[in-house]
XYZ file of C-alpha atoms in Angstrom:
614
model
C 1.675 -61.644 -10.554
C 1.090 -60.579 -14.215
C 4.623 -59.061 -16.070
C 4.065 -57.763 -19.558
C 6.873 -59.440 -21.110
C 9.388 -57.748 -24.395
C 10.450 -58.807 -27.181
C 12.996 -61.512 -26.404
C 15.618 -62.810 -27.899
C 17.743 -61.108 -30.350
C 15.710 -59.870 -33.469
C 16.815 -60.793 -37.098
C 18.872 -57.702 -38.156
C 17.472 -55.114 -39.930
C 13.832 -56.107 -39.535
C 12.342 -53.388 -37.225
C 14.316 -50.402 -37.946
C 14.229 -48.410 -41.402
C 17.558 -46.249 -41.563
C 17.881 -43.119 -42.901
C 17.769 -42.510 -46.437
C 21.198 -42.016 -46.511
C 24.407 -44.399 -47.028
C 24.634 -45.119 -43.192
C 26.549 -48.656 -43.441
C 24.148 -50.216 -40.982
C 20.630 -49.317 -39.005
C 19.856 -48.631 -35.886
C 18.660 -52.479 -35.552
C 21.908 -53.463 -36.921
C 23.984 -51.240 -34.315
C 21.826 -52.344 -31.425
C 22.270 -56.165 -32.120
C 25.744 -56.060 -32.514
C 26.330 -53.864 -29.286
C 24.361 -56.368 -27.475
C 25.684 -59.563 -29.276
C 29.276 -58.273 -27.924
C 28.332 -57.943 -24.872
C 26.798 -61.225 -24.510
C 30.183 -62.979 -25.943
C 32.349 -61.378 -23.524
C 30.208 -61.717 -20.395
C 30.924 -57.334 -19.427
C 34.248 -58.002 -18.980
C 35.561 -54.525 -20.718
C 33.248 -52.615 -18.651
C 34.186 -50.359 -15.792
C 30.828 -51.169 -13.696
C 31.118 -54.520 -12.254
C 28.178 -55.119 -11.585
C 26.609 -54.364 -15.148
C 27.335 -57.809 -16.181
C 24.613 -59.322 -14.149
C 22.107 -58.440 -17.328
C 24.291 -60.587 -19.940
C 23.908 -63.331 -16.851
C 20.721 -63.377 -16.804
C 19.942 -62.518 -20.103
C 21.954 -66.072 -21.013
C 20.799 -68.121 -18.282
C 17.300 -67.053 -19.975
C 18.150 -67.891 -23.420
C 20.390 -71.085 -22.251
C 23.273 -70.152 -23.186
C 24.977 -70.367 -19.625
C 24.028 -72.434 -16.259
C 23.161 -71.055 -13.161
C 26.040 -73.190 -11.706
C 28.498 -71.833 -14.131
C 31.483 -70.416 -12.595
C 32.346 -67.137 -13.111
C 34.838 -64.305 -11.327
C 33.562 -62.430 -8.682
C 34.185 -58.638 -8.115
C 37.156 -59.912 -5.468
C 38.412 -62.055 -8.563
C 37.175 -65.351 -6.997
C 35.510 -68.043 -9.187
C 31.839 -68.666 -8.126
C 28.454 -70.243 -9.834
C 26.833 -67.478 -11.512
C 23.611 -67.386 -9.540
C 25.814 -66.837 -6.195
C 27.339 -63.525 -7.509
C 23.863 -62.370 -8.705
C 22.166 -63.215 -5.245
C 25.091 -61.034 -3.922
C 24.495 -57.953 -6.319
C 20.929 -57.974 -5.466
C 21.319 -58.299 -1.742
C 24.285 -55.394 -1.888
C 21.784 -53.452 -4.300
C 19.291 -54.355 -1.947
C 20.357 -52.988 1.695
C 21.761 -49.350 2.789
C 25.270 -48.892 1.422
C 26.414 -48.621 4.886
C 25.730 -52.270 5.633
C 29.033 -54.706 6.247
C 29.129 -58.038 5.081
C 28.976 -57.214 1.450
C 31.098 -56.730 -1.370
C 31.804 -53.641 -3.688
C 28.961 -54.198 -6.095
C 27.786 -51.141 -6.968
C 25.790 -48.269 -4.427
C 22.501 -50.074 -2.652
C 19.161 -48.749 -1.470
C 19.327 -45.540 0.169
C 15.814 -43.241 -0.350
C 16.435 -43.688 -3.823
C 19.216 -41.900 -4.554
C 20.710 -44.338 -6.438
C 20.173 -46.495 -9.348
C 20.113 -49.835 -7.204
C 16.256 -48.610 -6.570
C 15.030 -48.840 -10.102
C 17.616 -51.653 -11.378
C 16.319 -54.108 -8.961
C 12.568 -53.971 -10.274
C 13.568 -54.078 -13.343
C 15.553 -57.533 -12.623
C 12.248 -58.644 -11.085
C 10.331 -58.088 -13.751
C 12.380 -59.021 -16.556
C 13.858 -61.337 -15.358
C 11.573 -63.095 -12.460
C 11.952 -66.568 -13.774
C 15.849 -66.953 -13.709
C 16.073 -65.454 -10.299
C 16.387 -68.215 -7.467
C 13.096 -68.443 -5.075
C 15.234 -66.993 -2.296
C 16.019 -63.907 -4.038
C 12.474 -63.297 -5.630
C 11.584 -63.238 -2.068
C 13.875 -60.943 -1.106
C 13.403 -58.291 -3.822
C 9.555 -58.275 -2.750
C 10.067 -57.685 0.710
C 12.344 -54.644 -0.012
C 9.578 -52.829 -2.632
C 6.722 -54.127 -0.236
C 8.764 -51.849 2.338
C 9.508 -49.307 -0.180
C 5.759 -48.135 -1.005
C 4.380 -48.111 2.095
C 7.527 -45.667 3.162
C 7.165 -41.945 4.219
C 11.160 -41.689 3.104
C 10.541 -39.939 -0.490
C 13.651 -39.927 -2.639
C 14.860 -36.350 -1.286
C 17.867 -35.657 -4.381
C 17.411 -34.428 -6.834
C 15.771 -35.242 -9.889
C 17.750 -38.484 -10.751
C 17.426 -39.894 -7.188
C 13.623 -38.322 -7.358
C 12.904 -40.247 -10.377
C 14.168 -43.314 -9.539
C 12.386 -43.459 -5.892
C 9.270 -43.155 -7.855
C 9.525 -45.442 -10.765
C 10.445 -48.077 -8.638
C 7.067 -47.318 -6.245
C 5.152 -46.721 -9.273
C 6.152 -50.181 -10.703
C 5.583 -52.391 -7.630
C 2.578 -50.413 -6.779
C 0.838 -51.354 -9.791
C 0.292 -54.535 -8.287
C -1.058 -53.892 -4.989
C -3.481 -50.390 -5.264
C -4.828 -50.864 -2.113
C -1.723 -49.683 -0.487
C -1.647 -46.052 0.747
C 1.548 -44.117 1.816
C 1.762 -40.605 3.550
C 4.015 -38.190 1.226
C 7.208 -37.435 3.045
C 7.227 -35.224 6.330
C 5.699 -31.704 6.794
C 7.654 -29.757 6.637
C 9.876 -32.284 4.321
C 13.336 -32.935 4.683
C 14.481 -31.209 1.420
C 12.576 -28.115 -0.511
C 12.957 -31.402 -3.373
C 9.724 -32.563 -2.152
C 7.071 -30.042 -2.524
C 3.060 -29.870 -2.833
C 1.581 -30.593 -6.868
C -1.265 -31.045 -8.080
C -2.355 -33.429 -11.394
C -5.404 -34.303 -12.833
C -7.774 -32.123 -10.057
C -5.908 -34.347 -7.713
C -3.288 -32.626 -4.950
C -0.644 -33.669 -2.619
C 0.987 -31.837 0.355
C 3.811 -33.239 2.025
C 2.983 -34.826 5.366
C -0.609 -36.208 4.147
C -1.797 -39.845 3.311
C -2.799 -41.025 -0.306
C -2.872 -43.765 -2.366
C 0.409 -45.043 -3.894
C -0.320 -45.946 -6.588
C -2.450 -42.687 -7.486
C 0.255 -40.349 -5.385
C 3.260 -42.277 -8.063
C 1.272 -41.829 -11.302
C 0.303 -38.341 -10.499
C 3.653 -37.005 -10.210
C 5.059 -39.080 -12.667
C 2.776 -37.385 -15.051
C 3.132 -34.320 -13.654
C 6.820 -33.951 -13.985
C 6.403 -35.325 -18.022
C 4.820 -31.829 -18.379
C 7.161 -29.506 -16.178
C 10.623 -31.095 -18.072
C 8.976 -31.334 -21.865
C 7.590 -27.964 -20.931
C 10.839 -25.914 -18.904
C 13.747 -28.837 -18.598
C 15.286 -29.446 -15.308
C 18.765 -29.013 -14.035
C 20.041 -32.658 -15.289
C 18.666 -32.725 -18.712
C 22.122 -31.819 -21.094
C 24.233 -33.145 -18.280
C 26.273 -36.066 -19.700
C 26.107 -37.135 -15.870
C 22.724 -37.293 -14.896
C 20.356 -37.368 -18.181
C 20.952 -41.101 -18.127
C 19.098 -42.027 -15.318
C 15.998 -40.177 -16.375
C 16.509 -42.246 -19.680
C 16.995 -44.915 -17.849
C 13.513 -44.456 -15.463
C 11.124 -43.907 -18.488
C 12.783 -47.134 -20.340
C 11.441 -49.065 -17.209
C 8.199 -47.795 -17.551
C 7.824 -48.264 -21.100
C 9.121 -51.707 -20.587
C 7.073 -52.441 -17.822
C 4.501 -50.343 -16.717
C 0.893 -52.029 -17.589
C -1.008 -49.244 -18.142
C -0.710 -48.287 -21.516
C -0.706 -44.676 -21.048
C 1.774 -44.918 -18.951
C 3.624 -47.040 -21.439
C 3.117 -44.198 -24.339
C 3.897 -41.370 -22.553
C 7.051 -42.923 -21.367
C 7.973 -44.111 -25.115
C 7.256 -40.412 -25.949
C 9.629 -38.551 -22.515
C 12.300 -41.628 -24.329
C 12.167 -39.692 -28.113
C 11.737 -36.526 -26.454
C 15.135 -36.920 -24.464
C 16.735 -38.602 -27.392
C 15.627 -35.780 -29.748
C 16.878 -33.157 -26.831
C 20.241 -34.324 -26.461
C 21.022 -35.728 -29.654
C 20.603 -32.514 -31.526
C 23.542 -31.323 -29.440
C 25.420 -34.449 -30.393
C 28.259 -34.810 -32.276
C 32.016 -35.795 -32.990
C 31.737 -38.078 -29.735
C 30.548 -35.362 -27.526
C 27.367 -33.603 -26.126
C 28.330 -30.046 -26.297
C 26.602 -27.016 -25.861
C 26.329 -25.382 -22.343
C 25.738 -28.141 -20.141
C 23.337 -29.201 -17.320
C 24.778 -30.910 -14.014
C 27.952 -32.213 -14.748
C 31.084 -31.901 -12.297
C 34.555 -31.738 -13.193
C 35.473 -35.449 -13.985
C 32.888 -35.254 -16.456
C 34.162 -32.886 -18.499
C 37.841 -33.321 -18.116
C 37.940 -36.637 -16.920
C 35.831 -38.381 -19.610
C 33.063 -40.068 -17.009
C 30.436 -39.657 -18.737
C 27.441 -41.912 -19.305
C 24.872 -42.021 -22.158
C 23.411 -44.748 -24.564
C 25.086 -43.400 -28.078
C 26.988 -46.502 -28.932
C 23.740 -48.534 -28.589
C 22.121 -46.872 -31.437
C 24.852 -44.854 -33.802
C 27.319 -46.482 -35.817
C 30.867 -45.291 -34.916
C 30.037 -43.353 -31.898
C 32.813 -44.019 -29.072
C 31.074 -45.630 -25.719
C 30.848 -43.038 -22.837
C 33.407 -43.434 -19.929
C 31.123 -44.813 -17.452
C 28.522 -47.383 -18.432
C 24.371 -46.593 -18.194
C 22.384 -49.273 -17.540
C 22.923 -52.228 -19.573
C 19.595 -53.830 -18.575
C 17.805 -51.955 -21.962
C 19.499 -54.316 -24.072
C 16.415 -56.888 -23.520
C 13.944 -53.617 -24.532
C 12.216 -53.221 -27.910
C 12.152 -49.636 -27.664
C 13.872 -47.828 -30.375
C 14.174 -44.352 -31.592
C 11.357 -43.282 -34.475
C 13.077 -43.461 -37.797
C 13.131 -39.314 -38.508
C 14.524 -38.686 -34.668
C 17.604 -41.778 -35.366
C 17.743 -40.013 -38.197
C 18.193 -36.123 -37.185
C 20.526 -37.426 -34.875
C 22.650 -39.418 -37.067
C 25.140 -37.751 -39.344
C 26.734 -40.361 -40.952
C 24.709 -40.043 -43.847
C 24.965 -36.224 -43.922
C 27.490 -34.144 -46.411
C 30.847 -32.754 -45.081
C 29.882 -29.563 -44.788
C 26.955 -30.344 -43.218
C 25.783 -28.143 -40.045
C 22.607 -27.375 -37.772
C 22.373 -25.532 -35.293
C 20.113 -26.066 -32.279
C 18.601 -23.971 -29.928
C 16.921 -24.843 -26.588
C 15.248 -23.294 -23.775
C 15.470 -25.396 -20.458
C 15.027 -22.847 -17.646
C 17.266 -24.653 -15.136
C 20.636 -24.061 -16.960
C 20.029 -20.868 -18.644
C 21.227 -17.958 -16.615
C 18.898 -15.473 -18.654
C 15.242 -15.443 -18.798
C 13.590 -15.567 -22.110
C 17.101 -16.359 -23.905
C 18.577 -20.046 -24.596
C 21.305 -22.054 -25.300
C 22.769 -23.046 -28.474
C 25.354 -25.277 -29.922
C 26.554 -24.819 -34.317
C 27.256 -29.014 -34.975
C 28.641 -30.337 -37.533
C 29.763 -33.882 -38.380
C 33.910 -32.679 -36.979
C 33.433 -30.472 -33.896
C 30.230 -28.201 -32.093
C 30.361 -25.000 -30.781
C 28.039 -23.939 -28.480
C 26.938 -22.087 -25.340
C 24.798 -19.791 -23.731
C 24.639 -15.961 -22.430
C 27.767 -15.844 -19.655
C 29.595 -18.797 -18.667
C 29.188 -22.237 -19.759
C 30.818 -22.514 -23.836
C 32.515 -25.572 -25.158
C 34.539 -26.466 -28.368
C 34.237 -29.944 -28.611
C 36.617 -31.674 -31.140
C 36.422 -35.320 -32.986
C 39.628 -36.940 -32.608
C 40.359 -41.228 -32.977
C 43.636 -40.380 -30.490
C 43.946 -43.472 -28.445
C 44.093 -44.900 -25.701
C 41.696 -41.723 -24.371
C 39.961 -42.053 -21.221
C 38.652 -45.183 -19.772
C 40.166 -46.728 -23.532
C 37.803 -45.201 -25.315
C 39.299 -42.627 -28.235
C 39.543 -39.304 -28.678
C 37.526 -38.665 -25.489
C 37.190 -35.726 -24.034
C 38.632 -33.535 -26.412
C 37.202 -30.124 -25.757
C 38.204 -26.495 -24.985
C 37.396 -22.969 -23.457
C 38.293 -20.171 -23.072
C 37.860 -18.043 -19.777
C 39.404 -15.627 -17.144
C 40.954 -17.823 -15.077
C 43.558 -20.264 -14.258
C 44.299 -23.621 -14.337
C 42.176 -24.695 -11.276
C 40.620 -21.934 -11.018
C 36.715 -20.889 -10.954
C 35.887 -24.206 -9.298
C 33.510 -24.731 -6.955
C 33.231 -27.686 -4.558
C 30.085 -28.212 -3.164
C 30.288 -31.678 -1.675
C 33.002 -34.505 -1.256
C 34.274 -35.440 -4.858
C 32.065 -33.427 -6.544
C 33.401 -30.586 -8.472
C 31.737 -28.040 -10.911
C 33.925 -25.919 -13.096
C 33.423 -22.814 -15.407
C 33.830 -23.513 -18.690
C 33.888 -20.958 -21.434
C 32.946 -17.406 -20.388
C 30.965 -14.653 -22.032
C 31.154 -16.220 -25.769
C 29.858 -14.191 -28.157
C 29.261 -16.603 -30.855
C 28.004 -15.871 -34.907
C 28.371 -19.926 -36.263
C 31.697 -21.252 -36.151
C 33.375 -18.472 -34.613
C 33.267 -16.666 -31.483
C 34.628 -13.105 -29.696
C 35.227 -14.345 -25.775
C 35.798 -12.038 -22.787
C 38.137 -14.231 -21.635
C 42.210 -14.701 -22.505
C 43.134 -17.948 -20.960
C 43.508 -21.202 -22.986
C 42.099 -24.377 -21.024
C 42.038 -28.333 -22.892
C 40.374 -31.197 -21.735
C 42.384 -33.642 -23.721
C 44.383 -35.520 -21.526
C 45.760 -38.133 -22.781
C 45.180 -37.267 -26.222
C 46.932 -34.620 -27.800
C 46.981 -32.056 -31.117
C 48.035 -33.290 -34.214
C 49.536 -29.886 -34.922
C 49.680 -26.991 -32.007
C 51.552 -23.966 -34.208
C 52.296 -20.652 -32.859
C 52.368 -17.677 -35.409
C 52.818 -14.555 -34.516
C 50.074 -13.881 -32.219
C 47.669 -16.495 -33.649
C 47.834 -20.046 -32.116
C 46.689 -22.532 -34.855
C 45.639 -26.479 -33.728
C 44.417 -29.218 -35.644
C 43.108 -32.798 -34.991
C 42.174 -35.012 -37.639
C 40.087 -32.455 -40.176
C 39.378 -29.799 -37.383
C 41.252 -26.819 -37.661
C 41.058 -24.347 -34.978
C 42.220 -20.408 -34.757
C 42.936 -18.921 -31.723
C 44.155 -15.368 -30.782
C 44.138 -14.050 -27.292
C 45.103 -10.590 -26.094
C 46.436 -10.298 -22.193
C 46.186 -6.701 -21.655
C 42.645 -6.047 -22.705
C 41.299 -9.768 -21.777
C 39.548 -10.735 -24.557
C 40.051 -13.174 -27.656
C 38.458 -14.355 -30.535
C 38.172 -18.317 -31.947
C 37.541 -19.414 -35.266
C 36.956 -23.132 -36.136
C 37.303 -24.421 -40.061
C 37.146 -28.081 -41.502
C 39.857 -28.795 -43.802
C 38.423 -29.565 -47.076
C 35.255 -27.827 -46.467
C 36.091 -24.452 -45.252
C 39.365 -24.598 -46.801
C 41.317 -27.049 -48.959
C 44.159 -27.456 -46.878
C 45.724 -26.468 -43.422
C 47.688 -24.057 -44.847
C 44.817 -22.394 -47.042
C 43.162 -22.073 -43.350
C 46.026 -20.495 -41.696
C 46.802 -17.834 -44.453
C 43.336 -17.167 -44.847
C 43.125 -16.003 -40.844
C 46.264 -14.118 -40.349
C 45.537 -12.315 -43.812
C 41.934 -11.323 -42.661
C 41.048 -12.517 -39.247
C 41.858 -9.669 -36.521
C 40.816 -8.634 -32.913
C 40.192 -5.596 -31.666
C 39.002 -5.159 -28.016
C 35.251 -5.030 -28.807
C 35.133 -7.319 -31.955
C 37.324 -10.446 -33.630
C 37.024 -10.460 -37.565
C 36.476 -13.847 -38.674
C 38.366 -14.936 -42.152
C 35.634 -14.115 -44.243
C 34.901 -10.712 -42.817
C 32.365 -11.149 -40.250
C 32.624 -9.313 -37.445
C 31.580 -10.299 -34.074
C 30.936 -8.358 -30.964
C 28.296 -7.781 -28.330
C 25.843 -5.641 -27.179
C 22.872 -5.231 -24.292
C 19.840 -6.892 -24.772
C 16.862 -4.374 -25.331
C 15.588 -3.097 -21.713
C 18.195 -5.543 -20.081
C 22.081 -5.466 -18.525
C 22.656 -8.984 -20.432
C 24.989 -8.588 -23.153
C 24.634 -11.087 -26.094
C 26.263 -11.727 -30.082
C 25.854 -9.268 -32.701
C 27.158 -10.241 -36.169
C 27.867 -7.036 -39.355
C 28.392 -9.626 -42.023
C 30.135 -8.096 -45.139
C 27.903 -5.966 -46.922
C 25.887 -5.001 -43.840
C 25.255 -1.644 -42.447
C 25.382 -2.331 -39.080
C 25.397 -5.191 -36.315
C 22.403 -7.327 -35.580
C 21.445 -10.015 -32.761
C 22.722 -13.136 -33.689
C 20.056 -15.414 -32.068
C 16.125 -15.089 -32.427
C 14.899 -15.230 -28.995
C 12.832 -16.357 -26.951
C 14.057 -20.122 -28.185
C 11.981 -22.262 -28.143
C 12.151 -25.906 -25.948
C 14.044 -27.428 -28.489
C 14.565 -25.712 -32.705
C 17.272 -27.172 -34.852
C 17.980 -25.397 -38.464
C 20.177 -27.208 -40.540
C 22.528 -25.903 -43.204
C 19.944 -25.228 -45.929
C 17.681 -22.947 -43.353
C 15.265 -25.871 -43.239
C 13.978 -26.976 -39.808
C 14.967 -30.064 -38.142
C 12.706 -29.264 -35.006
C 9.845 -26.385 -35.073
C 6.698 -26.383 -32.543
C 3.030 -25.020 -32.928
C 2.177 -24.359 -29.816
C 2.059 -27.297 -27.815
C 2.547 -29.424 -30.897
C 6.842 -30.385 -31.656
C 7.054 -31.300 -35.080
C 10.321 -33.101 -36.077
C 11.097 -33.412 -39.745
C 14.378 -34.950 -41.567
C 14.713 -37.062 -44.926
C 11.204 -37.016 -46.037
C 9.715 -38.269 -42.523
C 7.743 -36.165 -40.216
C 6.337 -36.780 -37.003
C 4.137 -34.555 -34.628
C 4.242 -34.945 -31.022
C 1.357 -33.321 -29.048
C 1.913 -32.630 -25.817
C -1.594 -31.388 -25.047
C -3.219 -35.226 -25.428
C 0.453 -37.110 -25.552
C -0.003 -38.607 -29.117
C 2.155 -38.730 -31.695
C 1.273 -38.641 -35.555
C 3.680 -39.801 -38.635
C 3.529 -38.234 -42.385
C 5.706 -37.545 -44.991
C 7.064 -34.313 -44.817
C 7.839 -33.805 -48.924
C 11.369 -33.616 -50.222
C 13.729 -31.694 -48.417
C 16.276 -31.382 -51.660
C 17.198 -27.833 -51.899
C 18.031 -27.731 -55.935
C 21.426 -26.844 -57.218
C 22.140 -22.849 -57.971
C 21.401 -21.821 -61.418
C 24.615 -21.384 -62.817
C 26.791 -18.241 -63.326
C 28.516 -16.143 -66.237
C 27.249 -19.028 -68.475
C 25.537 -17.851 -71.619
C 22.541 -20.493 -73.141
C 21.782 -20.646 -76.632
């Protein structure tokens, strides 16, 4: 069997990545390396995942560095050679979860539903030459089984993905194989007819794997660049449909296959990292339950690529450390703010169907380099704030540190729609001009825990917080239910904490249709044209009336930063992404991508006032 085989080893820092122009202390290459360099010295032990430190295992029986005999503690804390506990994760990851006989590993094969389906190809074929004879053997019975099944991955689009990477990858090698597509009818409304390339499938018929995986593979690129689904901006979920396109690009032979995935991996980068900042994804989320939001179990691949960003609470797949994929130099770059000014800002708009309640709107989130704001029309806002509190969930600081603002209480407007999983609303009906908002909504809620405010100071009806140089306004009134929020950074808004606070109660106020920012914007809401949804209007001093606040329809994904200049624009079916000087074009009518320098993106110093020239 032929493997295309990565770059191995660990590269000489610095000498594939070109940072941003900026005064970022080290590249992407340079955060990457050392991520993966500590992981290798301490063998996973920090992580919360067992079973993610069979990739440093293997990846150091591969570079000699360890012995397959070496001892090391097993999940029950017993001491046993190294290849023994990886025969055991592969066996567990290997056979349904409801099998005895095997230790708490990780969740195993079950119609794809979990990551076990996709991790253990990618052990194959990464790593085929340190695994024992025994356990090669084993892994190809269980995909050999796998393509030649009628039991299609019937989750959603995580599980979905994963069932048909992992086909797609071991079918590649035998195309002779054909599979019939699920049941008819099937056992979910998941698994539907499509049709790709002239080609189409109904549910209950027989086709070739091979053809049956590519074909919706590619036609599911289109539908998610195009609309979004329901777990892209879900700190949850979006991981595992990173983590399915970094197996193709890594391993996939055909090289179509290979560049498309590379592109779905910048696209998703690009789409969440816009939203990204002060440790958080923010914005109005996708999928996410409870624990995610207040519990800090979250999973993404930050802290592999940006310097200073806090690891998520639950680990992604560690097995990418032995990819050469890395994000394009402008994208790294849009996304990291190091580099960026303190009173830096852009705000991003998206439109992903699947988590916008109103057609033809968006969502949007204002981010800056201290805190985001962002939501969408209804429920689903989030202030989230950077903090360095310690020890913060899982150990890792100042996360989650966000807040909302709604109509109910503590525990309330949850909804439970299986065992342990738990969706919550978060901020409702925020009517948002920048970094300040007018809620319908009076009630408080934090998802701090166990961090705390530096300063939490009532006075007179205004509550004021701060953490680190976030300051935050709040005033709420009980009897009419609504509230307004302003959010300031202290030495960019205003010089100090206390210019902030006498700056709001001297001009800030809320009336029951409108809250008065500090400097005299008002914000309130009003109907959409022809519609019952009610969205942000903005009379900024010197205006004669309100306006909309946001320019719909939004596009997939637009980003503005503080200087008015785009970030992220499209022509048609062409994204165009454009930071420091760098450009790139993606078109998603041929999938090809296309770099040029984009000019300098200085905006030159205001002429100077009440200055006479001689």
């Amino acid at each position: 069997m032929r493997m295309r085989r990565t770059i191995r080893g660990i590269l000489a820092l610095g000498l594939l990545a070109a940072a941003g122009t900026g005064s970022a202390a080290m590249t992407q290459e340079q955060v990457f390396q050392a991520k993966k360099s500590a992981y290798l010295a301490t063998d996973g032990e920090n992580l919360l995942m067992y079973h993610e430190r069979v990739w440093g295992w293997l990846e150091k029986i591969r570079n000699g560095t360890m012995s397959p005999s070496q001892q090391v503690k097993d999940v029950g804390g017993v001491y046993r050679p190294v290849s023994e506990v990886i025969s055991k994760i592969i066996r567990c990851w290997g056979t349904t979860w409801t099998a005895s006989g095997y230790p708490t590993y990780g969740y195993a094969w079950f119609f794809g539903e979990w990551y076990s389906n996709l991790a253990l190809i990618y052990m194959y074929l990464e790593y085929n030459a340190e695994l024992t004879s025994s356990d090669r053997l084993f892994i190809q019975n269980v995909y050999n089984n796998a393509i030649a099944s009628r039991d299609f991955g019937p989750g959603s689009e995580n599980s979905r993905m994963f069932d048909m990477v992992g086909r797609y990858l071991w079918a590649q090698y035998y195309k002779s194989t054909n599979v019939t597509y699920s049941y008819n009818p099937p056992p979910t409304t998941n698994i539907y007819a499509f049709s790709w390339g002239g080609r189409s499938y109904t549910p209950g018929s027989t086709y070739n794997a091979y053809q049956l995986a590519t074909d919706w593979i590619y036609y599911f690129m289109d539908k998610w660049v195009s609309s979004g689904n329901a777990e892209l901006d879900s700190p949850h979920y979006t991981w595992c449909l990173f983590y399915a396109y970094w197996a193709l690009y890594d391993h996939a032979l055909d090289e179509t296959m290979r560049r498309k995935a590379r592109m779905m991996l910048d696209f998703l980068f690009l789409d969440s990292g816009m939203d990204y900042s002060a440790n958080h994804w923010g914005g109005a989320l996708g999928r996410v339950y409870g624990v995610t939001i207040a519990g800090g179990r979250t999973r993404m691949y930050w802290d592999f690529f940006f310097e200073g960003a806090v690891a998520t609470g639950y680990e992604p797949s560690y097995s990418v450390l032995a990819s050469d994929y890395r994000l394009p130099d402008v994208i790294w770059d849009a996304i990291d703010l190091n580099d960026e000014p303190d009173n830096y800002y852009h705000i991003n708009m998206e439109y992903n169907s699947s988590i916008v309640y109103c057609v033809g709107t968006g969502k949007w989130n204002y981010v800056t380099k201290f805190f985001n704001l962002g939501g969408r029309i209804g429920a689903g806002w989030q202030l989230c704030v950077k903090s360095s509190d310690t020890p913060g969930s899982f150990n890792h600081p100042g996360t989650p540190f966000i807040a909302w603002i709604n109509t109910y209480d503590t525990g309330g407007g949850s909804v439970t729609p299986a065992q342990g999983e738990t969706y919550i609303t978060q901020g409702e009906s925020g009517f948002q001009y920048r970094n300040a908002l007018f809620s319908w909504g009076y009630k408080w809620h934090e998802a701090i825990y166990p961090n705390s405010w530096e300063l939490n100071q009532k006075e007179w009806n205004w509550q004021f917080f701060k953490e680190g140089r976030t300051m935050v306004a709040v005033i709420r009134d009980s009897i009419n239910k609504v509230s307004g929020l302003e959010v300031g950074i202290e030495g960019v808004d205003y010089a100090t904490w206390d210019d902030f606070k006498r700056a709001v109660r001297g001009n800030a106020s809320l009336a029951v249709w409108s809250f008065t920012t500090s400097r005299g914007n008002k914000i309130s809401c009003k109907a959409l044209p022809g519609r019952t949804d009610w969205d942000a209007v903005v009379m900024r001093p010197g205006d004669a009336d309100y306006s909309f606040v946001w320019p719909y329809p939004f596009q997939r994904i637009q980003t503005i930063d503080y200087r008015n200049q785009s970030i992220v624009r499209w022509e048609g079916n062409k994204m165009i992404v454009k930071k420091h000087g760098r450009q790139r074009t993606y078109d998603f009518n041929s999938w090809t991508w296309t770099d040029s320098a984009a000019g300098d993106d200085a905006v030159p110093p205001a002429a100077p006032t009440g200055v006479n020239v001689r």
